[in-house]
Coordinates of C-alpha atoms in Angstrom, one line a residue:
M17 CA 134.7 89.2 117.7
R18 CA 135.9 85.6 117.2
R19 CA 139.2 86.8 115.8
L20 CA 139.7 89.2 118.8
I21 CA 139.1 86.3 121.2
V22 CA 141.6 84.2 119.4
I23 CA 144.2 87.0 119.5
A24 CA 143.6 87.5 123.2
V25 CA 144.0 83.8 124.0
V26 CA 147.2 83.6 121.9
A27 CA 148.6 86.7 123.7
L28 CA 147.8 85.1 127.1
G29 CA 149.4 81.8 126.0
L30 CA 152.6 83.6 125.2
A31 CA 152.4 85.9 128.2
P32 CA 155.2 84.2 130.2
G33 CA 157.6 85.2 127.5
T34 CA 156.7 88.8 128.2
W35 CA 156.0 88.9 132.0
L36 CA 158.6 86.4 133.3
R37 CA 161.7 87.1 131.2
D38 CA 165.1 86.3 132.5
A39 CA 167.1 89.2 134.0
P40 CA 169.0 91.0 131.3
K41 CA 172.5 89.6 130.8
A42 CA 175.6 91.7 130.8
D43 CA 177.2 92.0 127.3
D44 CA 178.9 88.6 126.8
L45 CA 180.3 87.5 123.4
R46 CA 182.0 84.3 124.5
P47 CA 181.6 81.5 121.9
L48 CA 180.2 79.0 124.4
L49 CA 177.3 76.6 124.1
H50 CA 176.5 74.0 126.7
A51 CA 174.4 70.9 125.9
E52 CA 173.0 69.2 128.9
D53 CA 172.0 65.6 128.0
L54 CA 168.5 65.0 129.3
D55 CA 169.0 61.2 128.9
A56 CA 165.8 61.0 126.9
G57 CA 167.2 59.4 123.8
R58 CA 165.8 55.9 124.1
G59 CA 162.3 55.6 122.8
T60 CA 159.9 56.4 120.0
A61 CA 157.5 59.1 119.1
G62 CA 155.1 57.7 116.5
Q63 CA 157.2 56.8 113.5
L64 CA 160.3 58.5 114.9
S65 CA 163.1 57.2 117.0
V66 CA 164.3 59.6 119.7
E67 CA 168.2 59.5 119.5
G68 CA 168.9 62.4 121.9
V69 CA 167.5 65.4 123.8
W70 CA 169.6 68.3 125.1
H71 CA 168.9 71.4 127.0
L72 CA 171.1 74.1 125.4
T73 CA 172.4 77.1 127.4
S74 CA 175.0 79.8 126.8
P75 CA 176.3 82.9 128.6
N76 CA 176.4 84.6 125.2
T77 CA 174.1 87.7 125.1
R78 CA 172.8 86.7 121.6
F79 CA 171.6 83.3 122.8
H80 CA 167.8 82.6 123.0
G81 CA 164.6 82.7 121.0
Y82 CA 165.4 80.3 118.2
S83 CA 162.5 80.1 115.8
G84 CA 164.0 78.3 112.8
I85 CA 166.8 75.9 112.0
A86 CA 168.5 74.7 108.8
A87 CA 171.2 72.2 108.2
I88 CA 174.1 73.7 106.2
A89 CA 175.9 70.4 106.4
P90 CA 175.2 67.2 108.5
D91 CA 177.5 68.6 111.2
D92 CA 176.7 72.3 110.8
L93 CA 173.4 73.7 112.0
L94 CA 172.1 77.3 111.6
A95 CA 169.5 78.6 114.0
I96 CA 167.8 82.0 113.7
S97 CA 166.4 84.0 116.5
D98 CA 163.2 86.2 116.7
M99 CA 165.4 88.8 118.4
G100 CA 167.5 89.2 115.2
H101 CA 170.5 86.9 115.9
W102 CA 171.9 83.7 114.5
L103 CA 173.8 80.7 115.8
R104 CA 176.0 78.3 113.8
F105 CA 176.8 75.2 115.8
A106 CA 177.8 71.6 115.6
P107 CA 175.5 68.8 117.0
P108 CA 176.3 67.8 120.6
G109 CA 179.4 65.6 120.9
N110 CA 181.4 67.8 118.5
D111 CA 184.0 70.1 120.1
R112 CA 183.8 72.8 117.4
L113 CA 183.1 76.2 119.0
P114 CA 179.8 77.8 118.1
R115 CA 179.5 81.1 116.3
F116 CA 177.0 83.8 117.2
G117 CA 176.1 86.8 115.1
D118 CA 173.5 89.4 114.1
L119 CA 171.0 89.2 111.2
A120 CA 171.3 92.2 108.9
R121 CA 168.0 93.6 110.0
V122 CA 169.1 93.9 113.7
K123 CA 170.3 97.4 112.9
M124 CA 166.7 98.4 112.0
G125 CA 165.8 98.5 115.7
D126 CA 162.6 97.2 117.2
K127 CA 161.4 93.6 117.7
R128 CA 158.8 93.9 114.9
Q129 CA 161.6 94.5 112.3
V130 CA 163.9 91.6 113.5
D131 CA 161.3 88.9 114.3
A132 CA 162.8 86.1 112.2
E133 CA 160.6 83.0 112.3
S134 CA 161.7 80.8 109.4
V135 CA 164.8 79.9 107.5
T136 CA 165.6 77.7 104.5
Y137 CA 168.8 76.9 102.7
D138 CA 169.9 75.9 99.2
P139 CA 173.2 74.0 99.2
A140 CA 173.7 74.5 95.4
S141 CA 173.7 78.3 95.5
R142 CA 174.6 78.5 99.3
H143 CA 171.8 81.1 99.7
I144 CA 169.6 81.3 102.7
W145 CA 166.1 82.8 102.9
I146 CA 164.7 84.1 106.2
G147 CA 161.1 84.9 106.8
Y148 CA 160.3 87.9 109.1
E149 CA 156.9 87.7 110.9
G150 CA 156.4 91.2 112.1
T151 CA 156.7 92.8 108.6
N152 CA 155.8 89.8 106.3
T153 CA 159.2 90.1 104.7
I154 CA 161.4 87.5 103.0
E155 CA 165.1 88.1 102.8
R156 CA 167.7 86.3 100.7
S157 CA 171.5 86.4 101.3
G158 CA 174.6 84.3 101.4
L159 CA 175.8 82.6 104.6
A160 CA 177.7 85.7 105.6
M161 CA 174.3 87.5 105.7
A162 CA 175.7 90.6 104.1
K163 CA 173.8 92.8 101.6
P164 CA 170.6 90.8 101.7
K165 CA 167.9 91.3 99.0
R166 CA 164.4 91.7 100.5
A167 CA 160.8 91.5 99.3
K168 CA 157.3 91.9 100.8
P169 CA 155.2 89.7 98.6
E170 CA 151.9 91.3 97.7
S171 CA 150.1 88.1 98.6
M172 CA 151.4 88.4 102.2
R173 CA 150.5 92.0 102.8
G174 CA 147.1 91.1 104.3
W175 CA 148.6 88.7 106.9
W176 CA 148.1 90.4 110.2
N177 CA 151.0 91.2 112.6
N178 CA 152.6 88.3 114.4
S179 CA 151.0 85.8 112.0
G180 CA 153.6 84.8 109.4
P181 CA 155.6 83.7 107.5
E182 CA 156.0 81.3 110.4
A183 CA 157.1 78.3 108.3
M184 CA 159.0 78.4 105.0
A185 CA 160.9 75.9 102.8
R186 CA 162.7 75.8 99.5
L187 CA 161.6 72.7 97.7
P188 CA 164.1 70.6 95.7
D189 CA 162.6 71.8 92.4
G190 CA 163.1 75.5 93.3
R191 CA 159.5 76.3 94.4
F192 CA 158.9 77.9 97.9
L193 CA 156.3 76.9 100.4
V194 CA 155.2 79.4 103.0
I195 CA 152.6 79.0 105.8
G196 CA 151.4 81.8 108.0
E197 CA 149.9 81.7 111.5
G198 CA 146.9 83.9 110.8
S199 CA 143.2 83.5 110.9
E200 CA 141.7 80.0 110.7
D201 CA 138.9 81.4 108.6
W202 CA 141.2 81.3 105.6
F203 CA 139.5 79.1 103.0
G204 CA 137.1 77.7 105.6
G205 CA 139.5 76.7 108.3
G206 CA 143.0 76.5 107.0
K207 CA 145.9 78.8 107.9
P208 CA 147.0 81.1 105.1
A209 CA 149.6 79.4 102.8
L210 CA 151.4 80.1 99.6
L211 CA 153.2 78.1 97.0
F212 CA 155.7 80.2 94.9
D213 CA 156.9 78.7 91.6
R214 CA 160.2 80.5 92.0
D215 CA 162.3 82.5 94.5
P216 CA 159.7 84.8 96.4
V217 CA 162.3 87.5 96.6
E218 CA 161.9 87.8 92.8
D219 CA 158.7 88.6 91.1
G220 CA 155.9 86.0 91.0
E221 CA 152.3 85.5 92.0
P222 CA 152.0 82.4 94.2
L223 CA 149.2 79.9 94.4
Q224 CA 147.1 80.6 97.5
F225 CA 145.6 77.9 99.6
G226 CA 144.9 76.9 103.2
F227 CA 146.9 74.6 105.5
S228 CA 144.7 72.5 107.8
A229 CA 146.4 71.5 111.1
P230 CA 145.0 69.4 113.9
E231 CA 142.7 71.5 116.2
G232 CA 144.7 74.0 118.3
F233 CA 148.0 73.5 116.3
S234 CA 149.8 75.9 114.0
A235 CA 152.6 75.2 111.6
T236 CA 156.0 76.5 112.9
D237 CA 158.5 75.1 110.4
I238 CA 158.8 73.0 107.2
A239 CA 161.6 70.5 106.4
P240 CA 161.9 69.6 102.7
L241 CA 162.7 66.0 101.7
R242 CA 164.6 64.7 98.7
D243 CA 161.5 63.2 97.0
G244 CA 159.6 66.5 97.0
R245 CA 157.5 65.8 100.1
V246 CA 157.8 67.9 103.3
L247 CA 157.7 67.4 107.0
I248 CA 155.7 70.1 108.8
L249 CA 156.3 70.9 112.5
M250 CA 153.2 72.1 114.3
R251 CA 152.9 73.5 117.9
K252 CA 150.0 73.8 120.4
I253 CA 150.1 76.1 123.4
E254 CA 147.9 75.5 126.5
G255 CA 147.8 77.2 129.9
V256 CA 149.4 80.5 130.9
I257 CA 151.7 80.3 133.9
P258 CA 153.5 78.0 133.2
P259 CA 152.5 77.4 129.6
R260 CA 152.3 73.8 128.3
F261 CA 153.4 72.9 124.8
S262 CA 153.0 69.9 122.6
A263 CA 154.2 69.4 119.0
K264 CA 153.2 67.2 116.1
I265 CA 155.1 66.4 112.9
A266 CA 153.2 65.7 109.7
L267 CA 154.2 64.3 106.4
A268 CA 152.6 66.2 103.4
D269 CA 153.0 66.2 99.6
P270 CA 153.0 69.6 97.8
A271 CA 151.8 67.8 94.7
Q272 CA 148.4 67.7 96.4
I273 CA 148.1 71.5 96.8
E274 CA 145.2 73.1 94.9
R275 CA 144.5 76.8 94.5
G276 CA 141.9 77.9 97.0
K277 CA 141.6 74.5 98.7
E278 CA 142.7 73.2 102.0
W279 CA 145.8 71.0 102.2
Q280 CA 146.9 68.8 105.1
G281 CA 149.4 66.2 106.0
Q282 CA 149.5 62.9 107.9
V283 CA 150.7 63.1 111.5
I284 CA 153.7 60.8 112.0
A285 CA 154.7 61.8 115.5
T286 CA 153.6 63.7 118.6
I287 CA 156.0 65.2 121.2
E288 CA 154.3 66.0 124.5
E289 CA 154.7 65.4 128.2
P290 CA 156.1 63.4 129.9
M291 CA 158.7 63.8 127.1
P292 CA 160.8 67.0 127.4
S293 CA 158.6 69.6 125.7
D294 CA 158.7 73.3 125.0
N295 CA 157.8 75.8 122.3
F296 CA 159.2 73.9 119.3
E297 CA 159.5 76.2 116.3
G298 CA 162.4 74.8 114.2
L299 CA 162.8 71.5 112.2
T300 CA 165.3 70.4 109.6
A301 CA 165.9 67.1 107.9
V302 CA 169.4 65.7 107.1
P303 CA 169.5 62.7 104.7
R304 CA 171.4 59.6 105.6
R305 CA 173.0 57.3 103.1
D306 CA 170.5 54.5 103.7
G307 CA 167.6 56.7 102.6
S308 CA 166.5 57.6 106.2
Y309 CA 166.8 61.0 107.8
T310 CA 168.2 62.7 110.9
L311 CA 165.7 65.3 112.1
W312 CA 166.9 68.2 114.3
M313 CA 164.1 70.1 116.2
I314 CA 164.7 73.2 118.4
S315 CA 162.5 75.2 120.7
D316 CA 162.1 78.9 121.2
D317 CA 162.4 79.8 124.9
N318 CA 160.9 83.3 124.3
G319 CA 163.7 84.6 126.7
A320 CA 161.4 83.4 129.5
A321 CA 162.5 82.1 132.9
L322 CA 160.0 79.2 132.7
Q323 CA 161.1 77.9 129.3
R324 CA 164.1 76.2 127.8
T325 CA 166.0 75.8 124.5
L326 CA 165.6 72.1 123.8
L327 CA 167.3 70.3 120.9
Y328 CA 166.0 66.9 119.7
R329 CA 167.7 64.5 117.4
L330 CA 165.2 62.1 115.8
H331 CA 165.6 59.3 113.3
W332 CA 163.0 58.6 110.6
A333 CA 162.9 55.9 107.9
P334 CA 160.1 57.0 105.5
Q335 CA 158.0 54.7 103.3
P336 CA 158.3 55.7 99.6
P337 CA 155.6 57.9 98.3
A338 CA 152.6 56.2 96.7
A339 CA 152.8 55.9 92.9
K340 CA 150.9 58.7 91.2
R341 CA 147.9 57.5 89.3
P342 CA 147.8 58.5 85.6
P343 CA 145.2 61.1 84.6
G344 CA 141.8 59.5 84.4
G345 CA 143.0 56.4 86.3

């Protein structure tokens, strides 16, 4: 019964994306992307400095619903849509035209097949991995997204529909971290989570554990850092019409993951009203030469009239990780 109540509440929370969708657009393939500066780039959010906030719009039919983002290069961002599309674009201030396209699975038809929720990128191999929530599928391809290789890990088959893989990252050592949006009863309160010791598209039995988020929040993306730690974007939905969203970003260390145990991070920032806020689902971290990071965060407008595609540029200067204590120390 508790699970049914949770499902009903989540469905109501996302209802505006279903009931109040924008009118269908006529087919439009123009490579246009408008970035309205919301003049919100002076301030802080916890440990982060807010360097810019933009409202993105486009007449292109493929534009909307961005649920994941990855940096191909500092000036080249890739966003994936839960409607089966992708967007390659430069940060605001760059005149390069955006590119729009379809994910390989868009030919498979219904929303459940094309519901891309997470994306991660390896600059060495130039491979991308995309996580599909409706079918619990992970797909690997090149940047052209042609002839992808797919897998449905056995460890994810029990994740119920619309529950994951919501957040995914390839770690610098080649392992993969995946967090779902399923039942909080997993391991006594954590969300279902997996740590693969290799590419999940290949064979491998992952370590299973639970991810513990602040009450009411769910992980929506993971940004790997150079030192092996990760930043985890988390989102909370309140209200129905209009919905209200808040986001938190936590710093976590995969070295602390233990099989069957709960794992959590330390919250370093909260994004909520009166700051521009929406359904934030994508986060990527771009290293700077001084050891700090540029963070790009994007929201999923759900194709809804009452929501927006917001893009944040944040700056974060992390403290070095604490020295690991020797065994028995």
